[in-house]
Amino acid sequence: MTIFSAVKRIAVLGSGNGSNFEALHSEFGDQICLVISDRPGSGILKKAEAVGVSAITEKSGPELNARILARLQDIDLVCLAGFMRMVKEPFLSAFEKRILNIHPSLLPRFPGQEAWKQALDAGEDETGCTVHFVDAGIDTGEMILQERVPILENDTAESLHRRIQQAEHRIYPEALRRVIATLPHES
Ligand code: GAR
């Protein structure tokens, strides 16, 4: 008899506070089994350690992508959550369609850094967030899920980013659930 399991081993990569890590961990628990950050002492590492998830620093520098890949031997899926480094070869090909990213705009609008500020400065009346697969471009991979966020008249960059992050914490777990549902089950 074959026993099927939908349980996956998921790594989260981040450089910042780790609020998206928290949102994913609270939904997926032990399936989130590894956190890697390029920033020693970053919030994401502290949050991971606080809940008993293995937390590793890989500082930026030569062969960053190869060093990260070497840490992912038994990992099924990778979630970028505020990871401020480009994902490159050999990491990209080894995890084709298995690396997700959360971006704080309605892609393809406003790729790149501080996308909420870009939307505010452009005078938009709405923005949002996007979960997408990672490819070699900057925030260009196939989209999985988006949520719209209105821009209010008295919004500051901080208040807008805060509301976008609330939306991020809703759609990232949902997008990950959808991707897991498409993966082959292990026996
Ligand atoms: C999130 O808002 C995420 O969308 C953004 O960094 C923040 C990380 O927050 N990512 C990008 O801008 C990537 N281009 P967190 O560390 O609290 O999850």
mmCIF file with all atom_site columns, C-alpha atoms and ligand atoms in Angstrom:
data_model
loop_
_atom_site.group_PDB
_atom_site.id
_atom_site.type_symbol
_atom_site.label_atom_id
_atom_site.label_alt_id
_atom_site.label_comp_id
_atom_site.label_asym_id
_atom_site.label_entity_id
_atom_site.label_seq_id
_atom_site.pdbx_PDB_ins_code
_atom_site.Cartn_x
_atom_site.Cartn_y
_atom_site.Cartn_z
_atom_site.occupancy
_atom_site.B_iso_or_equiv
_atom_site.pdbx_formal_charge
_atom_site.auth_seq_id
_atom_site.auth_comp_id
_atom_site.auth_asym_id
_atom_site.auth_atom_id
_atom_site.pdbx_PDB_model_num
ATOM   1   C CA . MET A 1 1   ? 0.000  0.000  0.000   1.00 0.00 ? 1   MET A CA 1
ATOM   2   C CA . THR A 1 2   ? 1.288  3.465  -0.805  1.00 0.00 ? 2   THR A CA 1
ATOM   3   C CA . ILE A 1 3   ? 0.951  6.096  1.871   1.00 0.00 ? 3   ILE A CA 1
ATOM   4   C CA . PHE A 1 4   ? 0.689  9.583  0.456   1.00 0.00 ? 4   PHE A CA 1
ATOM   5   C CA . SER A 1 5   ? 1.801  12.634 2.365   1.00 0.00 ? 5   SER A CA 1
ATOM   6   C CA . ALA A 1 6   ? 1.349  16.280 1.423   1.00 0.00 ? 6   ALA A CA 1
ATOM   7   C CA . VAL A 1 7   ? 3.852  17.360 4.076   1.00 0.00 ? 7   VAL A CA 1
ATOM   8   C CA . LYS A 1 8   ? 6.622  19.434 2.583   1.00 0.00 ? 8   LYS A CA 1
ATOM   9   C CA . ARG A 1 9   ? 9.916  20.775 3.853   1.00 0.00 ? 9   ARG A CA 1
ATOM   10  C CA . ILE A 1 10  ? 9.988  24.529 3.351   1.00 0.00 ? 10  ILE A CA 1
ATOM   11  C CA . ALA A 1 11  ? 12.851 27.023 3.754   1.00 0.00 ? 11  ALA A CA 1
ATOM   12  C CA . VAL A 1 12  ? 12.247 30.761 4.211   1.00 0.00 ? 12  VAL A CA 1
ATOM   13  C CA . LEU A 1 13  ? 14.919 33.261 3.102   1.00 0.00 ? 13  LEU A CA 1
ATOM   14  C CA . GLY A 1 14  ? 14.825 36.836 4.386   1.00 0.00 ? 14  GLY A CA 1
ATOM   15  C CA . SER A 1 15  ? 16.891 39.893 5.233   1.00 0.00 ? 15  SER A CA 1
ATOM   16  C CA . GLY A 1 16  ? 14.512 41.866 7.459   1.00 0.00 ? 16  GLY A CA 1
ATOM   17  C CA . ASN A 1 17  ? 11.988 41.726 10.278  1.00 0.00 ? 17  ASN A CA 1
ATOM   18  C CA . GLY A 1 18  ? 10.473 38.363 9.474   1.00 0.00 ? 18  GLY A CA 1
ATOM   19  C CA . SER A 1 19  ? 6.754  39.183 9.730   1.00 0.00 ? 19  SER A CA 1
ATOM   20  C CA . ASN A 1 20  ? 6.044  37.068 6.629   1.00 0.00 ? 20  ASN A CA 1
ATOM   21  C CA . PHE A 1 21  ? 8.060  34.220 8.141   1.00 0.00 ? 21  PHE A CA 1
ATOM   22  C CA . GLU A 1 22  ? 5.762  34.447 11.191  1.00 0.00 ? 22  GLU A CA 1
ATOM   23  C CA . ALA A 1 23  ? 2.646  34.363 9.014   1.00 0.00 ? 23  ALA A CA 1
ATOM   24  C CA . LEU A 1 24  ? 3.914  31.286 7.146   1.00 0.00 ? 24  LEU A CA 1
ATOM   25  C CA . HIS A 1 25  ? 5.093  29.549 10.305  1.00 0.00 ? 25  HIS A CA 1
ATOM   26  C CA . SER A 1 26  ? 1.790  30.062 12.087  1.00 0.00 ? 26  SER A CA 1
ATOM   27  C CA . GLU A 1 27  ? 0.011  28.346 9.197   1.00 0.00 ? 27  GLU A CA 1
ATOM   28  C CA . PHE A 1 28  ? 2.508  25.630 8.231   1.00 0.00 ? 28  PHE A CA 1
ATOM   29  C CA . GLY A 1 29  ? 4.233  24.951 11.572  1.00 0.00 ? 29  GLY A CA 1
ATOM   30  C CA . ASP A 1 30  ? 7.009  22.360 11.429  1.00 0.00 ? 30  ASP A CA 1
ATOM   31  C CA . GLN A 1 31  ? 6.885  22.245 7.637   1.00 0.00 ? 31  GLN A CA 1
ATOM   32  C CA . ILE A 1 32  ? 8.841  25.521 7.841   1.00 0.00 ? 32  ILE A CA 1
ATOM   33  C CA . CYS A 1 33  ? 12.053 23.862 8.908   1.00 0.00 ? 33  CYS A CA 1
ATOM   34  C CA . LEU A 1 34  ? 14.831 26.282 7.908   1.00 0.00 ? 34  LEU A CA 1
ATOM   35  C CA . VAL A 1 35  ? 15.442 30.037 7.798   1.00 0.00 ? 35  VAL A CA 1
ATOM   36  C CA . ILE A 1 36  ? 18.428 31.562 5.993   1.00 0.00 ? 36  ILE A CA 1
ATOM   37  C CA . SER A 1 37  ? 19.330 35.247 6.190   1.00 0.00 ? 37  SER A CA 1
ATOM   38  C CA . ASP A 1 38  ? 22.154 37.249 4.631   1.00 0.00 ? 38  ASP A CA 1
ATOM   39  C CA . ARG A 1 39  ? 22.000 39.679 7.587   1.00 0.00 ? 39  ARG A CA 1
ATOM   40  C CA . PRO A 1 40  ? 23.475 38.511 10.897  1.00 0.00 ? 40  PRO A CA 1
ATOM   41  C CA . GLY A 1 41  ? 21.181 39.386 13.806  1.00 0.00 ? 41  GLY A CA 1
ATOM   42  C CA . SER A 1 42  ? 18.184 40.178 11.586  1.00 0.00 ? 42  SER A CA 1
ATOM   43  C CA . GLY A 1 43  ? 14.648 39.953 12.992  1.00 0.00 ? 43  GLY A CA 1
ATOM   44  C CA . ILE A 1 44  ? 13.810 36.928 10.864  1.00 0.00 ? 44  ILE A CA 1
ATOM   45  C CA . LEU A 1 45  ? 16.655 34.926 12.455  1.00 0.00 ? 45  LEU A CA 1
ATOM   46  C CA . LYS A 1 46  ? 15.535 35.917 15.960  1.00 0.00 ? 46  LYS A CA 1
ATOM   47  C CA . LYS A 1 47  ? 11.913 35.033 15.221  1.00 0.00 ? 47  LYS A CA 1
ATOM   48  C CA . ALA A 1 48  ? 12.962 31.652 13.812  1.00 0.00 ? 48  ALA A CA 1
ATOM   49  C CA . GLU A 1 49  ? 15.119 30.835 16.831  1.00 0.00 ? 49  GLU A CA 1
ATOM   50  C CA . ALA A 1 50  ? 12.285 31.850 19.176  1.00 0.00 ? 50  ALA A CA 1
ATOM   51  C CA . VAL A 1 51  ? 10.030 29.163 17.689  1.00 0.00 ? 51  VAL A CA 1
ATOM   52  C CA . GLY A 1 52  ? 12.760 26.523 17.386  1.00 0.00 ? 52  GLY A CA 1
ATOM   53  C CA . VAL A 1 53  ? 13.301 26.725 13.627  1.00 0.00 ? 53  VAL A CA 1
ATOM   54  C CA . SER A 1 54  ? 16.868 26.204 12.459  1.00 0.00 ? 54  SER A CA 1
ATOM   55  C CA . ALA A 1 55  ? 18.279 29.661 11.597  1.00 0.00 ? 55  ALA A CA 1
ATOM   56  C CA . ILE A 1 56  ? 21.409 30.170 9.508   1.00 0.00 ? 56  ILE A CA 1
ATOM   57  C CA . THR A 1 57  ? 23.318 33.227 8.273   1.00 0.00 ? 57  THR A CA 1
ATOM   58  C CA . GLU A 1 58  ? 24.899 33.188 4.816   1.00 0.00 ? 58  GLU A CA 1
ATOM   59  C CA . LYS A 1 59  ? 26.498 36.589 4.315   1.00 0.00 ? 59  LYS A CA 1
ATOM   60  C CA . SER A 1 60  ? 26.495 38.097 0.851   1.00 0.00 ? 60  SER A CA 1
ATOM   61  C CA . GLY A 1 61  ? 29.740 37.612 -1.047  1.00 0.00 ? 61  GLY A CA 1
ATOM   62  C CA . PRO A 1 62  ? 31.300 35.131 -3.452  1.00 0.00 ? 62  PRO A CA 1
ATOM   63  C CA . GLU A 1 63  ? 29.169 32.104 -4.300  1.00 0.00 ? 63  GLU A CA 1
ATOM   64  C CA . LEU A 1 64  ? 26.229 33.205 -2.139  1.00 0.00 ? 64  LEU A CA 1
ATOM   65  C CA . ASN A 1 65  ? 23.758 31.307 -4.319  1.00 0.00 ? 65  ASN A CA 1
ATOM   66  C CA . ALA A 1 66  ? 25.853 28.125 -4.331  1.00 0.00 ? 66  ALA A CA 1
ATOM   67  C CA . ARG A 1 67  ? 26.301 28.361 -0.544  1.00 0.00 ? 67  ARG A CA 1
ATOM   68  C CA . ILE A 1 68  ? 22.552 28.736 -0.050  1.00 0.00 ? 68  ILE A CA 1
ATOM   69  C CA . LEU A 1 69  ? 21.820 25.863 -2.421  1.00 0.00 ? 69  LEU A CA 1
ATOM   70  C CA . ALA A 1 70  ? 24.163 23.612 -0.438  1.00 0.00 ? 70  ALA A CA 1
ATOM   71  C CA . ARG A 1 71  ? 21.950 24.220 2.619   1.00 0.00 ? 71  ARG A CA 1
ATOM   72  C CA . LEU A 1 72  ? 18.790 23.147 0.791   1.00 0.00 ? 72  LEU A CA 1
ATOM   73  C CA . GLN A 1 73  ? 19.556 19.489 0.146   1.00 0.00 ? 73  GLN A CA 1
ATOM   74  C CA . ASP A 1 74  ? 16.361 18.117 1.752   1.00 0.00 ? 74  ASP A CA 1
ATOM   75  C CA . ILE A 1 75  ? 14.105 21.116 1.036   1.00 0.00 ? 75  ILE A CA 1
ATOM   76  C CA . ASP A 1 76  ? 11.058 20.910 -1.276  1.00 0.00 ? 76  ASP A CA 1
ATOM   77  C CA . LEU A 1 77  ? 10.084 24.585 -1.513  1.00 0.00 ? 77  LEU A CA 1
ATOM   78  C CA . VAL A 1 78  ? 11.697 27.966 -0.856  1.00 0.00 ? 78  VAL A CA 1
ATOM   79  C CA . CYS A 1 79  ? 9.814  31.114 0.174   1.00 0.00 ? 79  CYS A CA 1
ATOM   80  C CA . LEU A 1 80  ? 11.563 34.472 -0.184  1.00 0.00 ? 80  LEU A CA 1
ATOM   81  C CA . ALA A 1 81  ? 10.227 36.845 2.461   1.00 0.00 ? 81  ALA A CA 1
ATOM   82  C CA . GLY A 1 82  ? 11.974 40.198 2.258   1.00 0.00 ? 82  GLY A CA 1
ATOM   83  C CA . PHE A 1 83  ? 15.155 38.583 0.879   1.00 0.00 ? 83  PHE A CA 1
ATOM   84  C CA . MET A 1 84  ? 17.063 41.506 -0.637  1.00 0.00 ? 84  MET A CA 1
ATOM   85  C CA . ARG A 1 85  ? 19.471 39.492 -2.821  1.00 0.00 ? 85  ARG A CA 1
ATOM   86  C CA . MET A 1 86  ? 19.014 38.281 -6.384  1.00 0.00 ? 86  MET A CA 1
ATOM   87  C CA . VAL A 1 87  ? 18.447 34.558 -6.751  1.00 0.00 ? 87  VAL A CA 1
ATOM   88  C CA . LYS A 1 88  ? 20.851 33.290 -9.403  1.00 0.00 ? 88  LYS A CA 1
ATOM   89  C CA . GLU A 1 89  ? 22.300 30.089 -10.776 1.00 0.00 ? 89  GLU A CA 1
ATOM   90  C CA . PRO A 1 90  ? 22.839 27.384 -9.679  1.00 0.00 ? 90  PRO A CA 1
ATOM   91  C CA . PHE A 1 91  ? 20.054 27.948 -7.143  1.00 0.00 ? 91  PHE A CA 1
ATOM   92  C CA . LEU A 1 92  ? 17.441 28.998 -9.726  1.00 0.00 ? 92  LEU A CA 1
ATOM   93  C CA . SER A 1 93  ? 17.563 25.908 -11.928 1.00 0.00 ? 93  SER A CA 1
ATOM   94  C CA . ALA A 1 94  ? 17.741 23.519 -8.985  1.00 0.00 ? 94  ALA A CA 1
ATOM   95  C CA . PHE A 1 95  ? 14.418 24.931 -7.686  1.00 0.00 ? 95  PHE A CA 1
ATOM   96  C CA . GLU A 1 96  ? 12.586 25.837 -10.886 1.00 0.00 ? 96  GLU A CA 1
ATOM   97  C CA . LYS A 1 97  ? 8.936  26.701 -10.062 1.00 0.00 ? 97  LYS A CA 1
ATOM   98  C CA . ARG A 1 98  ? 9.713  25.915 -6.417  1.00 0.00 ? 98  ARG A CA 1
ATOM   99  C CA . ILE A 1 99  ? 10.877 29.380 -5.275  1.00 0.00 ? 99  ILE A CA 1
ATOM   100 C CA . LEU A 1 100 ? 8.136  31.860 -4.311  1.00 0.00 ? 100 LEU A CA 1
ATOM   101 C CA . ASN A 1 101 ? 8.476  35.565 -3.527  1.00 0.00 ? 101 ASN A CA 1
ATOM   102 C CA . ILE A 1 102 ? 6.214  38.154 -1.907  1.00 0.00 ? 102 ILE A CA 1
ATOM   103 C CA . HIS A 1 103 ? 6.398  41.652 -3.383  1.00 0.00 ? 103 HIS A CA 1
ATOM   104 C CA . PRO A 1 104 ? 4.668  44.781 -2.008  1.00 0.00 ? 104 PRO A CA 1
ATOM   105 C CA . SER A 1 105 ? 2.926  45.988 -5.185  1.00 0.00 ? 105 SER A CA 1
ATOM   106 C CA . LEU A 1 106 ? 0.492  44.809 -7.833  1.00 0.00 ? 106 LEU A CA 1
ATOM   107 C CA . LEU A 1 107 ? 3.081  43.460 -10.250 1.00 0.00 ? 107 LEU A CA 1
ATOM   108 C CA . PRO A 1 108 ? 3.969  44.174 -13.015 1.00 0.00 ? 108 PRO A CA 1
ATOM   109 C CA . ARG A 1 109 ? 3.586  47.691 -11.555 1.00 0.00 ? 109 ARG A CA 1
ATOM   110 C CA . PHE A 1 110 ? 6.441  48.894 -9.343  1.00 0.00 ? 110 PHE A CA 1
ATOM   111 C CA . PRO A 1 111 ? 9.054  46.118 -9.296  1.00 0.00 ? 111 PRO A CA 1
ATOM   112 C CA . GLY A 1 112 ? 12.219 46.699 -7.252  1.00 0.00 ? 112 GLY A CA 1
ATOM   113 C CA . GLN A 1 113 ? 12.827 48.342 -3.903  1.00 0.00 ? 113 GLN A CA 1
ATOM   114 C CA . GLU A 1 114 ? 10.322 50.148 -1.655  1.00 0.00 ? 114 GLU A CA 1
ATOM   115 C CA . ALA A 1 115 ? 7.465  49.506 -4.041  1.00 0.00 ? 115 ALA A CA 1
ATOM   116 C CA . TRP A 1 116 ? 4.913  51.061 -1.662  1.00 0.00 ? 116 TRP A CA 1
ATOM   117 C CA . LYS A 1 117 ? 6.800  54.385 -1.876  1.00 0.00 ? 117 LYS A CA 1
ATOM   118 C CA . GLN A 1 118 ? 6.898  54.117 -5.666  1.00 0.00 ? 118 GLN A CA 1
ATOM   119 C CA . ALA A 1 119 ? 3.091  53.722 -5.726  1.00 0.00 ? 119 ALA A CA 1
ATOM   120 C CA . LEU A 1 120 ? 2.581  56.636 -3.321  1.00 0.00 ? 120 LEU A CA 1
ATOM   121 C CA . ASP A 1 121 ? 4.944  58.908 -5.269  1.00 0.00 ? 121 ASP A CA 1
ATOM   122 C CA . ALA A 1 122 ? 3.185  57.994 -8.525  1.00 0.00 ? 122 ALA A CA 1
ATOM   123 C CA . GLY A 1 123 ? -0.123 59.286 -7.097  1.00 0.00 ? 123 GLY A CA 1
ATOM   124 C CA . GLU A 1 124 ? -1.903 55.921 -7.434  1.00 0.00 ? 124 GLU A CA 1
ATOM   125 C CA . ASP A 1 125 ? -5.166 55.364 -5.582  1.00 0.00 ? 125 ASP A CA 1
ATOM   126 C CA . GLU A 1 126 ? -4.514 51.672 -5.051  1.00 0.00 ? 126 GLU A CA 1
ATOM   127 C CA . THR A 1 127 ? -1.607 49.282 -4.822  1.00 0.00 ? 127 THR A CA 1
ATOM   128 C CA . GLY A 1 128 ? -1.285 45.862 -3.192  1.00 0.00 ? 128 GLY A CA 1
ATOM   129 C CA . CYS A 1 129 ? 0.933  42.810 -3.015  1.00 0.00 ? 129 CYS A CA 1
ATOM   130 C CA . THR A 1 130 ? 1.812  39.844 -5.195  1.00 0.00 ? 130 THR A CA 1
ATOM   131 C CA . VAL A 1 131 ? 3.079  36.320 -4.617  1.00 0.00 ? 131 VAL A CA 1
ATOM   132 C CA . HIS A 1 132 ? 4.932  35.034 -7.672  1.00 0.00 ? 132 HIS A CA 1
ATOM   133 C CA . PHE A 1 133 ? 7.387  32.365 -8.760  1.00 0.00 ? 133 PHE A CA 1
ATOM   134 C CA . VAL A 1 134 ? 10.973 33.559 -8.938  1.00 0.00 ? 134 VAL A CA 1
ATOM   135 C CA . ASP A 1 135 ? 12.835 33.640 -12.247 1.00 0.00 ? 135 ASP A CA 1
ATOM   136 C CA . ALA A 1 136 ? 16.046 35.386 -13.350 1.00 0.00 ? 136 ALA A CA 1
ATOM   137 C CA . GLY A 1 137 ? 14.389 38.826 -13.611 1.00 0.00 ? 137 GLY A CA 1
ATOM   138 C CA . ILE A 1 138 ? 13.573 41.386 -10.930 1.00 0.00 ? 138 ILE A CA 1
ATOM   139 C CA . ASP A 1 139 ? 10.042 40.557 -9.694  1.00 0.00 ? 139 ASP A CA 1
ATOM   140 C CA . THR A 1 140 ? 9.088  39.152 -13.113 1.00 0.00 ? 140 THR A CA 1
ATOM   141 C CA . GLY A 1 141 ? 8.128  35.510 -12.508 1.00 0.00 ? 141 GLY A CA 1
ATOM   142 C CA . GLU A 1 142 ? 4.683  33.983 -13.036 1.00 0.00 ? 142 GLU A CA 1
ATOM   143 C CA . MET A 1 143 ? 2.100  35.386 -10.623 1.00 0.00 ? 143 MET A CA 1
ATOM   144 C CA . ILE A 1 144 ? 0.286  33.135 -8.161  1.00 0.00 ? 144 ILE A CA 1
ATOM   145 C CA . LEU A 1 145 ? -1.911 35.490 -6.110  1.00 0.00 ? 145 LEU A CA 1
ATOM   146 C CA . GLN A 1 146 ? -2.515 39.229 -5.583  1.00 0.00 ? 146 GLN A CA 1
ATOM   147 C CA . GLU A 1 147 ? -4.477 41.364 -3.121  1.00 0.00 ? 147 GLU A CA 1
ATOM   148 C CA . ARG A 1 148 ? -5.446 44.982 -3.711  1.00 0.00 ? 148 ARG A CA 1
ATOM   149 C CA . VAL A 1 149 ? -4.858 47.650 -1.045  1.00 0.00 ? 149 VAL A CA 1
ATOM   150 C CA . PRO A 1 150 ? -6.414 51.132 -1.391  1.00 0.00 ? 150 PRO A CA 1
ATOM   151 C CA . ILE A 1 151 ? -4.150 54.153 -0.931  1.00 0.00 ? 151 ILE A CA 1
ATOM   152 C CA . LEU A 1 152 ? -5.839 56.554 1.498   1.00 0.00 ? 152 LEU A CA 1
ATOM   153 C CA . GLU A 1 153 ? -5.618 60.313 1.271   1.00 0.00 ? 153 GLU A CA 1
ATOM   154 C CA . ASN A 1 154 ? -3.515 60.748 4.407   1.00 0.00 ? 154 ASN A CA 1
ATOM   155 C CA . ASP A 1 155 ? -1.353 57.655 3.919   1.00 0.00 ? 155 ASP A CA 1
ATOM   156 C CA . THR A 1 156 ? 2.351  57.915 4.692   1.00 0.00 ? 156 THR A CA 1
ATOM   157 C CA . ALA A 1 157 ? 4.879  55.444 3.363   1.00 0.00 ? 157 ALA A CA 1
ATOM   158 C CA . GLU A 1 158 ? 4.799  53.736 6.774   1.00 0.00 ? 158 GLU A CA 1
ATOM   159 C CA . SER A 1 159 ? 1.008  53.494 7.129   1.00 0.00 ? 159 SER A CA 1
ATOM   160 C CA . LEU A 1 160 ? 0.675  52.197 3.557   1.00 0.00 ? 160 LEU A CA 1
ATOM   161 C CA . HIS A 1 161 ? 3.424  49.607 3.972   1.00 0.00 ? 161 HIS A CA 1
ATOM   162 C CA . ARG A 1 162 ? 1.789  48.450 7.230   1.00 0.00 ? 162 ARG A CA 1
ATOM   163 C CA . ARG A 1 163 ? -1.549 47.811 5.469   1.00 0.00 ? 163 ARG A CA 1
ATOM   164 C CA . ILE A 1 164 ? 0.189  46.103 2.540   1.00 0.00 ? 164 ILE A CA 1
ATOM   165 C CA . GLN A 1 165 ? 1.954  43.822 4.999   1.00 0.00 ? 165 GLN A CA 1
ATOM   166 C CA . GLN A 1 166 ? -1.374 42.839 6.580   1.00 0.00 ? 166 GLN A CA 1
ATOM   167 C CA . ALA A 1 167 ? -2.476 41.756 3.099   1.00 0.00 ? 167 ALA A CA 1
ATOM   168 C CA . GLU A 1 168 ? 0.852  39.962 2.551   1.00 0.00 ? 168 GLU A CA 1
ATOM   169 C CA . HIS A 1 169 ? 0.265  37.888 5.676   1.00 0.00 ? 169 HIS A CA 1
ATOM   170 C CA . ARG A 1 170 ? -3.089 36.762 4.222   1.00 0.00 ? 170 ARG A CA 1
ATOM   171 C CA . ILE A 1 171 ? -2.018 35.903 0.672   1.00 0.00 ? 171 ILE A CA 1
ATOM   172 C CA . TYR A 1 172 ? 1.403  34.328 1.270   1.00 0.00 ? 172 TYR A CA 1
ATOM   173 C CA . PRO A 1 173 ? 0.088  31.321 3.212   1.00 0.00 ? 173 PRO A CA 1
ATOM   174 C CA . GLU A 1 174 ? -2.796 30.934 0.747   1.00 0.00 ? 174 GLU A CA 1
ATOM   175 C CA . ALA A 1 175 ? -0.448 31.073 -2.266  1.00 0.00 ? 175 ALA A CA 1
ATOM   176 C CA . LEU A 1 176 ? 1.853  28.501 -0.670  1.00 0.00 ? 176 LEU A CA 1
ATOM   177 C CA . ARG A 1 177 ? -1.129 26.217 -0.009  1.00 0.00 ? 177 ARG A CA 1
ATOM   178 C CA . ARG A 1 178 ? -2.080 26.441 -3.677  1.00 0.00 ? 178 ARG A CA 1
ATOM   179 C CA . VAL A 1 179 ? 1.449  25.643 -4.864  1.00 0.00 ? 179 VAL A CA 1
ATOM   180 C CA . ILE A 1 180 ? 1.751  22.671 -2.491  1.00 0.00 ? 180 ILE A CA 1
ATOM   181 C CA . ALA A 1 181 ? -1.536 21.322 -3.868  1.00 0.00 ? 181 ALA A CA 1
ATOM   182 C CA . THR A 1 182 ? 0.039  21.151 -7.344  1.00 0.00 ? 182 THR A CA 1
ATOM   183 C CA . LEU A 1 183 ? 3.168  19.248 -6.247  1.00 0.00 ? 183 LEU A CA 1
ATOM   184 C CA . PRO A 1 184 ? 3.471  15.483 -6.519  1.00 0.00 ? 184 PRO A CA 1
ATOM   185 C CA . HIS A 1 185 ? 2.873  13.720 -3.200  1.00 0.00 ? 185 HIS A CA 1
ATOM   186 C CA . GLU A 1 186 ? 5.745  11.711 -1.774  1.00 0.00 ? 186 GLU A CA 1
ATOM   187 C CA . SER A 1 187 ? 5.103  8.092  -0.993  1.00 0.00 ? 187 SER A CA 1
HETATM 188 C C1 . GAR B 2 .   ? 7.760  42.736 2.810   1.00 0.00 ? 1   GAR B C1 1
HETATM 189 O O1 . GAR B 2 .   ? 6.894  43.831 2.780   1.00 0.00 ? 1   GAR B O1 1
HETATM 190 C C2 . GAR B 2 .   ? 8.052  42.258 1.406   1.00 0.00 ? 1   GAR B C2 1
HETATM 191 O O2 . GAR B 2 .   ? 6.977  42.426 0.546   1.00 0.00 ? 1   GAR B O2 1
HETATM 192 C C3 . GAR B 2 .   ? 9.208  43.129 1.029   1.00 0.00 ? 1   GAR B C3 1
HETATM 193 O O3 . GAR B 2 .   ? 10.003 43.182 2.192   1.00 0.00 ? 1   GAR B O3 1
HETATM 194 C C4 . GAR B 2 .   ? 9.150  43.133 3.327   1.00 0.00 ? 1   GAR B C4 1
HETATM 195 C C5 . GAR B 2 .   ? 9.698  42.122 4.316   1.00 0.00 ? 1   GAR B C5 1
HETATM 196 O O4 . GAR B 2 .   ? 9.003  42.185 5.518   1.00 0.00 ? 1   GAR B O4 1
HETATM 197 N N1 . GAR B 2 .   ? 9.939  42.573 -0.076  1.00 0.00 ? 1   GAR B N1 1
HETATM 198 C C6 . GAR B 2 .   ? 10.396 43.300 -1.105  1.00 0.00 ? 1   GAR B C6 1
HETATM 199 O O5 . GAR B 2 .   ? 10.299 44.509 -1.158  1.00 0.00 ? 1   GAR B O5 1
HETATM 200 C C7 . GAR B 2 .   ? 11.074 42.482 -2.188  1.00 0.00 ? 1   GAR B C7 1
HETATM 201 N N2 . GAR B 2 .   ? 11.213 43.231 -3.387  1.00 0.00 ? 1   GAR B N2 1
HETATM 202 P P1 . GAR B 2 .   ? 9.154  41.036 6.621   1.00 0.00 ? 1   GAR B P1 1
HETATM 203 O O6 . GAR B 2 .   ? 10.645 40.834 6.857   1.00 0.00 ? 1   GAR B O6 1
HETATM 204 O O7 . GAR B 2 .   ? 8.474  41.612 7.818   1.00 0.00 ? 1   GAR B O7 1
HETATM 205 O O8 . GAR B 2 .   ? 8.480  39.797 6.098   1.00 0.00 ? 1   GAR B O8 1
#
